[in-house]
Coordinates of C-alpha atoms and ligand atoms in Angstrom, one line a residue:
M1 CA 0.0 0.0 0.0
G2 CA 1.2 3.5 -0.8
K3 CA 1.4 6.5 1.4
R4 CA -1.7 7.6 3.3
I5 CA -2.8 11.1 2.3
L6 CA -5.3 13.3 4.1
V7 CA -7.1 15.7 1.7
V8 CA -8.9 18.6 3.3
D9 CA -11.1 20.9 1.2
N10 CA -14.6 22.3 1.6
D11 CA -15.1 22.0 -2.2
R12 CA -16.2 18.4 -2.5
L13 CA -15.5 18.3 -6.2
C14 CA -11.9 19.3 -5.5
V15 CA -11.6 16.5 -2.9
E16 CA -12.9 13.9 -5.2
F17 CA -10.8 15.1 -8.1
L18 CA -7.6 15.1 -6.0
A19 CA -8.5 11.8 -4.4
D20 CA -9.0 10.3 -7.8
I21 CA -5.6 11.3 -8.9
L22 CA -4.0 10.0 -5.8
I23 CA -5.8 6.6 -5.7
Q24 CA -4.9 6.0 -9.3
H25 CA -1.3 6.5 -8.4
G26 CA -1.5 4.0 -5.6
Y27 CA -2.0 6.3 -2.6
E28 CA -4.4 5.6 0.2
V29 CA -6.7 8.6 0.7
C30 CA -8.6 10.0 3.6
K31 CA -11.1 12.9 3.0
A32 CA -12.1 15.8 5.2
Y33 CA -14.6 18.4 4.0
D34 CA -13.9 21.1 6.6
G35 CA -11.4 22.1 9.2
M36 CA -13.2 20.4 12.0
E37 CA -13.4 17.1 10.1
A38 CA -9.7 17.4 9.4
L39 CA -9.0 17.7 13.2
E40 CA -11.2 14.7 13.8
A41 CA -9.4 12.7 11.1
L42 CA -6.0 13.5 12.7
E43 CA -7.3 12.3 16.0
K44 CA -8.2 8.9 14.5
R45 CA -5.2 8.1 12.4
L46 CA -2.1 10.0 11.3
P47 CA -1.5 10.4 7.5
D48 CA 1.9 10.6 5.8
V49 CA 1.0 13.7 3.9
I50 CA -1.7 16.3 4.2
F51 CA -3.2 18.3 1.2
L52 CA -4.8 21.3 2.8
D53 CA -7.1 23.9 1.1
I54 CA -6.4 27.3 2.5
V55 CA -9.8 29.0 2.1
M56 CA -12.5 27.2 4.0
P57 CA -15.5 28.3 6.1
K58 CA -15.6 27.6 9.8
I59 CA -12.0 26.8 10.7
D60 CA -9.9 28.0 7.8
G61 CA -6.9 26.3 6.4
D62 CA -4.2 28.5 7.9
R63 CA -5.6 27.8 11.4
V64 CA -5.8 24.0 10.7
F65 CA -2.2 24.4 9.5
R66 CA -1.1 26.1 12.7
Y67 CA -2.9 23.4 14.7
I68 CA -1.0 20.7 12.9
R69 CA 2.3 22.4 13.5
S70 CA 1.6 23.1 17.2
N71 CA 0.5 19.6 18.0
P72 CA 3.5 17.4 18.8
K73 CA 1.6 14.4 17.4
T74 CA 1.2 16.0 13.9
A75 CA 4.0 18.5 13.7
H76 CA 6.2 16.3 11.6
I77 CA 3.6 15.5 8.9
P78 CA 4.4 17.3 5.6
V79 CA 1.6 19.6 4.6
V80 CA 1.0 20.7 1.0
I81 CA -1.1 23.8 0.8
V82 CA -3.6 23.8 -2.1
S83 CA -4.8 27.2 -3.2
G84 CA -7.3 28.1 -5.8
T85 CA -7.6 31.8 -5.2
L86 CA -4.8 33.4 -3.4
A87 CA -2.4 34.0 -6.3
E88 CA -2.1 37.7 -5.3
E89 CA -1.1 36.8 -1.8
M90 CA 1.5 34.3 -2.5
G91 CA 3.8 35.9 -0.1
D92 CA 1.4 35.3 2.7
I93 CA 1.0 31.7 1.7
L94 CA 4.6 30.9 1.4
A95 CA 5.1 32.6 4.8
L96 CA 3.1 29.8 6.4
G97 CA 6.1 27.6 6.1
A98 CA 4.5 24.5 4.6
E99 CA 6.4 21.7 2.8
G100 CA 4.8 22.4 -0.5
Y101 CA 2.3 24.6 -2.4
V102 CA 0.1 23.6 -5.4
A103 CA -2.3 25.9 -7.2
K104 CA -5.7 24.5 -8.2
S105 CA -5.9 24.3 -12.0
Q106 CA -7.2 22.2 -14.9
R107 CA -7.1 18.5 -14.4
G108 CA -4.1 17.6 -16.5
E109 CA -2.0 20.4 -15.2
F110 CA -3.2 19.9 -11.6
Q111 CA -2.4 16.2 -11.7
K112 CA 1.0 16.8 -13.0
N113 CA 1.7 19.3 -10.2
V114 CA 0.4 17.1 -7.4
L115 CA 2.5 14.2 -8.5
K116 CA 5.5 16.4 -8.9
M117 CA 5.0 17.8 -5.5
L118 CA 4.8 14.3 -4.0
E119 CA 8.0 13.4 -5.8
R120 CA 9.7 16.5 -4.4
L121 CA 8.6 15.6 -0.9
D122 CA 10.1 12.1 -1.4
D123 CA 13.3 13.7 -2.5
G124 CA 13.3 16.2 0.3
D125 CA 13.6 19.0 -2.3
E126 CA 13.9 22.3 -0.6
E127 CA 12.6 24.1 -3.7
A128 CA 9.1 22.8 -2.9
T129 CA 8.9 25.1 0.0
R130 CA 9.7 28.2 -2.1
E131 CA 7.3 28.2 -5.0
V132 CA 3.6 27.6 -5.7
L133 CA 3.4 24.9 -8.4
G134 CA 1.1 25.9 -11.3
V135 CA 0.6 29.4 -10.1
E136 CA 0.9 30.8 -13.6
N137 CA -2.4 29.1 -14.5
L138 CA -4.3 30.7 -11.6
V139 CA -7.0 33.1 -12.7
P140 CA -7.4 35.9 -10.0
R141 CA -10.9 35.6 -8.8
H142 CA -12.1 39.0 -7.7
K143 CA -15.2 37.9 -6.0
V144 CA -13.4 35.5 -3.8
K145 CA -10.9 38.2 -3.1
E146 CA -13.6 40.5 -2.0
L147 CA -15.1 37.9 0.2
L148 CA -11.7 37.3 1.8
A149 CA -11.4 41.0 2.4
I150 CA -14.8 41.0 4.2
R151 CA -13.7 38.1 6.2
R152 CA -10.5 39.8 7.3
F153 CA -12.5 42.9 8.1
L154 CA -14.9 41.0 10.3
R155 CA -12.1 39.3 12.1
T156 CA -10.5 42.7 12.8
V157 CA -13.9 44.0 14.2
L158 CA -14.2 40.9 16.3
D159 CA -10.7 41.3 17.6
T160 CA -11.3 45.0 18.5
I161 CA -14.5 44.7 20.5
P162 CA -14.2 44.3 24.3
E163 CA -16.7 41.4 24.4
A164 CA -15.4 37.8 24.1
V165 CA -17.0 36.2 21.1
V166 CA -16.9 32.4 20.6
E167 CA -18.2 30.7 17.5
V168 CA -19.3 27.1 17.7
D169 CA -20.5 24.6 15.1
G170 CA -23.8 22.7 15.2
R171 CA -22.3 20.3 17.8
Q172 CA -21.2 23.1 20.1
R173 CA -17.5 22.6 19.3
I174 CA -15.4 25.8 19.3
L175 CA -14.6 27.1 15.8
S176 CA -13.1 30.4 16.7
V177 CA -12.4 32.7 19.7
N178 CA -11.7 36.4 19.3
R179 CA -8.9 38.3 21.0
A180 CA -11.0 39.4 24.0
G181 CA -12.0 35.8 24.5
L182 CA -8.5 34.5 24.4
E183 CA -7.4 37.2 26.9
M184 CA -10.3 36.4 29.2
T185 CA -9.6 32.6 29.2
A186 CA -5.9 33.1 29.0
R187 CA -5.7 30.1 26.6
P188 CA -4.3 29.9 23.1
E189 CA -6.9 29.6 20.3
L190 CA -5.4 26.4 18.9
E191 CA -5.9 24.7 22.2
L192 CA -9.6 25.8 22.2
I193 CA -10.5 25.0 18.6
G194 CA -12.5 21.8 18.3
S195 CA -13.0 21.5 22.1
P196 CA -16.6 21.5 23.5
L197 CA -17.9 25.0 24.4
I198 CA -18.9 24.0 27.9
D199 CA -15.3 23.4 28.7
L200 CA -14.3 26.9 27.7
L201 CA -14.2 28.4 31.2
G202 CA -13.0 25.3 33.1
P203 CA -14.8 22.5 35.0
E204 CA -16.3 24.8 37.8
H205 CA -18.3 26.7 35.2
R206 CA -19.4 23.7 33.1
A207 CA -22.8 23.3 34.8
T208 CA -23.6 27.1 34.5
L209 CA -22.6 27.1 30.8
D210 CA -24.5 23.9 30.1
D211 CA -27.6 25.4 31.7
A212 CA -27.3 28.7 29.8
I213 CA -26.9 26.9 26.5
A214 CA -29.8 24.6 27.3
T215 CA -32.0 27.6 28.0
F216 CA -30.9 29.3 24.8
L217 CA -31.6 26.2 22.7
K218 CA -35.0 25.8 24.3
F219 CA -36.3 29.4 24.0
A220 CA -34.1 30.7 21.2
A221 CA -36.8 30.8 18.6
G222 CA -36.3 34.5 18.2
S223 CA -37.5 35.5 21.7
P224 CA -35.1 37.9 23.4
Q225 CA -33.1 36.1 26.0
E226 CA -32.0 37.3 29.4
A227 CA -28.3 37.3 30.0
V228 CA -27.0 34.7 32.4
S229 CA -24.6 36.1 35.0
L230 CA -21.5 34.2 35.8
R231 CA -18.6 34.9 38.2
Y232 CA -15.3 34.1 36.5
G233 CA -11.9 35.0 37.9
G234 CA -13.1 37.8 40.1
R235 CA -15.2 39.3 37.2
V236 CA -18.9 39.3 36.6
L237 CA -19.8 38.1 33.0
H238 CA -23.0 38.3 31.1
V239 CA -23.4 35.4 28.7
L240 CA -25.5 35.8 25.6
F241 CA -26.1 33.6 22.5
T242 CA -26.9 34.3 18.9
W243 CA -27.5 31.9 16.0
V244 CA -25.1 32.1 13.1
N245 CA -28.2 31.5 11.0
V246 CA -31.6 31.6 12.7
N247 CA -33.1 29.3 10.1
E248 CA -30.3 26.8 10.1
H249 CA -29.3 25.8 13.6
T250 CA -26.8 23.2 12.3
Q251 CA -24.6 26.1 11.4
G252 CA -24.0 26.7 15.1
F253 CA -24.1 29.9 17.2
F254 CA -22.0 32.7 18.8
M255 CA -21.6 33.0 22.5
T256 CA -20.8 36.5 23.8
L257 CA -19.3 37.1 27.2
R258 CA -19.6 40.7 28.4
D259 CA -17.5 41.8 31.3
V260 CA -20.0 43.7 33.5
T261 CA -17.9 43.9 36.7
D262 CA -17.9 47.7 36.7
L263 CA -21.6 47.7 36.1
A264 CA -22.2 45.2 38.9
R265 CA -20.1 47.4 41.2
K266 CA -22.1 50.5 40.2
I267 CA -25.3 48.6 40.9
E268 CA -24.0 47.6 44.3
E269 CA -23.0 51.2 45.1
L270 CA -26.4 52.4 44.0
S271 CA -28.1 49.8 46.1
Q272 CA -26.1 50.9 49.2
L273 CA -26.9 54.5 48.4
N274 CA -30.6 53.5 48.2
T275 CA -30.4 51.8 51.6
R276 CA -28.9 54.9 53.0
L277 CA -31.6 57.1 51.5
Q278 CA -34.3 54.8 52.8
R279 CA -32.7 55.0 56.3
M280 CA -32.6 58.8 56.0
D281 CA -36.2 58.8 54.9
R282 CA -37.2 56.6 57.9
V283 CA -35.4 59.0 60.2
R284 CA -37.2 61.9 58.6
T285 CA -40.6 60.2 59.0
E286 CA -40.0 59.3 62.6
L287 CA -38.9 62.9 63.2
L288 CA -42.2 64.1 61.8
T289 CA -44.2 61.7 63.9
M290 CA -42.2 62.8 66.9
V291 CA -42.6 66.5 66.2
S292 CA -46.3 66.1 66.0
H293 CA -46.4 64.3 69.3
D294 CA -43.5 64.9 71.7
L295 CA -42.8 68.5 70.8
H296 CA -46.4 69.3 71.0
T297 CA -46.7 68.6 74.7
P298 CA -44.0 71.0 76.1
L299 CA -45.0 73.6 73.6
T300 CA -48.6 73.4 74.8
A301 CA -47.4 73.8 78.4
I302 CA -45.3 76.8 77.6
K303 CA -48.1 78.4 75.6
G304 CA -50.6 77.8 78.4
A305 CA -48.2 79.3 81.0
L306 CA -47.6 82.4 78.9
Q307 CA -51.3 82.9 78.3
M308 CA -52.0 82.9 82.0
L309 CA -49.1 85.2 82.7
L310 CA -50.6 87.7 80.3
Q311 CA -53.7 87.9 82.4
E312 CA -53.3 90.8 84.8
T313 CA -54.9 89.0 87.7
V314 CA -52.0 86.6 88.1
G315 CA -50.2 87.1 91.4
V316 CA -46.5 87.1 92.0
E317 CA -46.3 83.6 93.4
L318 CA -48.3 82.0 90.6
S319 CA -46.3 84.0 88.1
R320 CA -43.1 82.4 89.4
E321 CA -44.7 78.9 89.2
L322 CA -45.8 79.5 85.7
L323 CA -42.4 80.8 84.6
A324 CA -40.7 77.8 86.2
L325 CA -43.1 75.5 84.3
A326 CA -42.4 77.4 81.1
Q327 CA -38.6 77.1 81.7
K328 CA -38.8 73.4 82.5
N329 CA -40.7 72.7 79.3
A330 CA -38.4 75.0 77.3
D331 CA -35.5 72.9 78.7
R332 CA -37.2 69.8 77.6
L333 CA -37.8 71.2 74.2
F334 CA -34.2 72.2 73.9
R335 CA -33.0 68.7 74.9
L336 CA -35.4 67.1 72.4
V337 CA -34.3 69.3 69.5
S338 CA -30.6 68.7 70.3
D339 CA -31.1 64.9 70.5
I340 CA -33.1 64.8 67.3
L341 CA -30.5 66.8 65.5
D342 CA -27.7 64.7 66.8
L343 CA -29.3 61.5 65.9
A344 CA -30.4 62.6 62.5
R345 CA -26.8 63.7 61.8
I346 CA -25.3 60.4 63.0
E347 CA -27.9 58.2 61.3
A348 CA -27.6 60.0 58.0
G349 CA -23.9 59.3 58.1
G350 CA -23.3 63.0 57.8
L351 CA -21.6 63.1 61.2
Q352 CA -18.2 64.6 60.8
R353 CA -16.2 61.6 62.0
R354 CA -13.3 62.6 64.1
R355 CA -10.6 60.2 65.3
E356 CA -8.1 61.3 67.9
P357 CA -6.2 59.6 70.7
F358 CA -8.7 58.8 73.4
D359 CA -8.2 57.9 77.0
V360 CA -11.2 55.8 78.1
V361 CA -10.3 55.9 81.8
A362 CA -9.9 59.7 82.0
A363 CA -13.1 60.2 80.1
L364 CA -15.1 57.9 82.4
R365 CA -13.6 59.5 85.5
G366 CA -14.4 63.0 84.0
T367 CA -18.0 61.9 83.4
A368 CA -18.4 60.7 87.0
D369 CA -17.0 64.0 88.3
R370 CA -19.3 66.0 86.2
L371 CA -22.4 64.1 87.5
H372 CA -21.0 63.9 91.0
R373 CA -23.5 66.6 92.3
I374 CA -26.5 64.6 91.2
A375 CA -25.1 61.4 92.8
L376 CA -24.5 63.3 96.0
E377 CA -28.0 64.7 96.1
K378 CA -29.5 61.2 95.6
E379 CA -26.9 59.7 98.0
I380 CA -25.8 57.2 95.4
A381 CA -22.4 55.8 95.7
V382 CA -20.5 55.8 92.3
T383 CA -17.3 53.7 92.1
V384 CA -14.9 53.5 89.2
T385 CA -12.8 50.4 88.7
V386 CA -10.1 50.3 86.0
P387 CA -7.1 48.1 85.0
D388 CA -3.6 49.3 85.7
T389 CA -3.0 50.3 82.1
V390 CA -5.4 50.8 79.2
P391 CA -4.1 51.4 75.7
P392 CA -5.2 54.7 74.2
L393 CA -8.0 54.3 71.6
S394 CA -8.7 56.3 68.5
A395 CA -12.1 57.8 68.8
D396 CA -14.3 60.9 68.7
G397 CA -13.7 61.9 72.3
M398 CA -16.7 64.2 72.5
R399 CA -19.1 61.7 71.2
I400 CA -17.9 58.9 73.5
E401 CA -18.1 61.2 76.5
Q402 CA -21.7 62.0 75.4
V403 CA -22.4 58.2 75.5
F404 CA -20.8 57.9 79.0
T405 CA -22.9 60.9 80.2
N406 CA -26.1 59.4 78.8
L407 CA -25.5 56.0 80.4
L408 CA -24.4 57.3 83.8
G409 CA -27.2 59.9 83.6
N410 CA -29.7 57.1 83.0
A411 CA -28.2 55.0 85.8
L412 CA -28.6 57.9 88.2
K413 CA -32.1 58.6 86.9
F414 CA -33.4 55.1 87.3
T415 CA -31.6 54.3 90.6
P416 CA -33.5 55.2 93.8
R417 CA -31.9 57.2 96.6
G418 CA -29.2 55.4 98.5
G419 CA -28.3 53.0 95.6
Q420 CA -25.0 52.1 94.0
I421 CA -23.5 52.5 90.6
A422 CA -20.3 50.7 89.6
L423 CA -18.4 51.9 86.5
T424 CA -15.8 49.4 85.2
V425 CA -13.3 49.4 82.4
K426 CA -12.0 46.0 81.2
D427 CA -9.3 45.1 78.7
V428 CA -10.7 42.1 76.8
G429 CA -8.5 41.0 73.9
A430 CA -9.1 43.2 70.8
E431 CA -11.4 45.5 72.6
I432 CA -12.0 47.7 75.6
R433 CA -15.2 47.1 77.5
V434 CA -17.0 49.7 79.7
E435 CA -19.8 48.6 82.0
F436 CA -22.4 50.8 83.9
R437 CA -23.9 48.7 86.6
D438 CA -26.7 50.2 88.8
S439 CA -28.8 48.9 91.6
G440 CA -31.9 50.7 90.2
V441 CA -35.4 49.8 89.1
G442 CA -34.3 47.5 86.3
I443 CA -36.0 46.9 82.9
P444 CA -38.7 44.4 82.3
A445 CA -37.4 41.6 80.0
E446 CA -40.0 42.3 77.3
H447 CA -38.7 45.9 76.9
L448 CA -35.0 45.1 77.0
D449 CA -34.5 44.7 73.3
R450 CA -36.5 47.8 72.5
I451 CA -34.9 50.5 74.7
F452 CA -32.3 51.2 72.0
D453 CA -35.0 52.1 69.5
R454 CA -35.7 55.8 68.8
F455 CA -38.2 57.4 71.2
Y456 CA -38.7 54.2 73.0
R457 CA -39.3 54.6 76.8
V458 CA -40.3 51.8 79.2
P459 CA -43.9 52.7 80.3
V460 CA -44.0 53.9 83.9
P461 CA -46.1 51.4 85.9
A462 CA -49.5 52.6 87.0
G463 CA -49.4 54.0 90.5
T464 CA -45.9 55.4 90.1
D465 CA -46.3 59.1 90.3
A466 CA -42.7 60.2 89.8
E467 CA -42.6 61.1 86.1
V468 CA -39.1 60.5 84.8
E469 CA -37.7 63.1 82.5
G470 CA -36.4 61.9 79.2
T471 CA -36.7 61.9 75.4
G472 CA -36.3 58.3 74.6
L473 CA -33.4 59.2 72.3
G474 CA -30.4 58.9 74.6
L475 CA -29.8 55.2 74.0
S476 CA -30.4 55.5 70.3
I477 CA -27.6 58.1 70.2
C478 CA -25.4 55.9 72.3
K479 CA -25.9 52.9 69.9
A480 CA -25.3 55.0 66.8
V481 CA -22.1 56.5 68.2
V482 CA -20.7 53.2 69.5
E483 CA -21.5 51.4 66.2
D484 CA -20.0 54.2 64.2
H485 CA -16.7 53.4 66.2
G486 CA -17.0 49.7 65.3
G487 CA -18.2 48.7 68.7
R488 CA -21.3 47.1 70.3
I489 CA -23.7 48.1 73.0
W490 CA -26.3 46.1 75.0
A491 CA -28.1 45.9 78.3
E492 CA -28.7 43.2 80.9
S493 CA -31.3 43.7 83.6
Q494 CA -33.4 42.2 86.2
L495 CA -36.6 44.0 87.2
G496 CA -36.2 45.6 90.6
R497 CA -32.6 44.5 90.9
G498 CA -30.8 46.9 88.6
S499 CA -29.4 47.1 85.1
T500 CA -26.0 46.8 83.5
F501 CA -25.2 48.6 80.2
C502 CA -22.1 47.3 78.4
L503 CA -20.3 48.8 75.5
T504 CA -17.2 47.7 73.6
L505 CA -14.7 49.8 71.6
P506 CA -12.2 48.1 69.3
K507 CA -8.5 48.8 70.0
A508 CA -7.8 48.8 66.2
V509 CA -8.5 52.1 64.5
V510 CA -11.7 52.1 62.6
P511 CA -11.0 54.4 59.7
A512 CA -12.7 57.8 59.8
Ligands
LIG1 P1 -34.6 58.6 78.1 O1 -34.3 59.9 77.6 O2 -36.0 58.2 78.2 O3 -33.7 58.1 79.2 P2 -33.1 56.6 76.7 O4 -33.0 56.2 75.3 O5 -31.8 57.0 77.4 O6 -34.2 57.7 76.8 O7 -33.7 55.3 77.5 C1 -34.8 54.7 77.0 C2 -35.5 54.0 78.1 O8 -34.7 52.9 78.6 C3 -35.7 54.8 79.3 O9 -36.9 55.6 79.2 C4 -35.9 53.8 80.4 O10 -37.2 53.3 80.4 C5 -34.9 52.7 80.0 N1 -33.6 52.8 80.7 C6 -32.5 53.3 80.2 N2 -31.5 53.2 81.1 C7 -32.0 52.6 82.2 C8 -31.5 52.2 83.5 N3 -30.2 52.4 83.8 N4 -32.3 51.6 84.3 C9 -33.6 51.3 84.0 N5 -34.1 51.7 82.8 C10 -33.4 52.3 81.9

């Protein structure tokens, strides 16, 4: 048996013609009608020589040629390029570096050239690699040239766009991948050509691609598809499909991968912004509810007092009482408005965050000193226990002192005469913990998780006549400030036995 020759050409007539000649002269012939079939044939059995047409649809000849050369199994097989059209671009063809070149021409002439080429290969004639046999008989075909120009143009466009575009045949095997696709997958095109599309992005994305393709095939009858999202190497990709020919599905389709990482990030930013806006809106609504209710009460009291004062019949003593009442309510109004403004500012994230070296112990002692007079009046013993050394923190000192004042103020407010309050600083690993323990009235369990809500105050039990001053905003402010510093705040309590408010502040600097 003679040598085995693989003939690759999409023009069936040409294949038969060449095969005829070769068989007549004792060669064994294997035929492939496109690039993909050529790759399959090479997988099955290696030929001694390959005759390869250079212009073919799907995978064109020069890519098949590069595949043959890059594959160690096939690299040694002599390839004869058969060209029917590219007379004007002989330089390009010769530059491929094949073992021989034959131009398509009339039967007699062609047969002579093919046999001569095989002879030259046998002889190892170097000349074969430097000329195209029969080129003088090639008729330039302008139409084909134009088509080739269009093809080159399309390839350039495909290689310029940022989306990865992958073309597959009717059996979903990869025919071509554009530049963006090769960069995205970081794989050479020749490694990808002929492989199944679902393997393109590696085994972990096989299932997603498989699903996406199945959905496309099922609903693709022209209906607009929704892009499937995919996370690939830290990027977010949108996967889309398009038929090469809607009416002829066997021609395969294009898969487009669009990098939407930036878009996804923008959407995430917008969604965070939206959450913030919603929060601000909630604060605003609560504020309005509050204004209509809590602000109304002291204002009514002040207005009533003033009205009575304007009546000439009011005596000196009553005048004093009315003025005192007005002042008390004005104070309350002032506190309310300050608290509301504070909270609104913190909650809206508009608080000017300051971070400076902060000495927890000094601040706690300072707070105890400032409220010393109230403790003295109520005969409440306030003790401060701190470790030998406490590392300085980075915090907004004024805000944290405001928290300490609120918590100690509450402890004094809700602890009856003669009680005890213990303030403790503890160094616990990555954070500093501050505790405010009082022997006061305590908080009923069912209210414990609500006292940090805005305007929430534990209802005073019936029969208790002592009305306790307050806005119900102090603990919300404490919570907002502590959390803004990366810490936590919570309360433990037993009704009638006292409460402990704990807060933590991280030692590590929380960026301002
Ligand atoms: P207020 O201005 O009413 O004190 P806060 O937000 O500071 O507002 O507190 C909310 C509610 O939590 C208080 O009204 C009170 O019912 C309860 N509370 C806070 N601290 C204590 C405490 N040390 N002992 C008992 N109850 C407390």
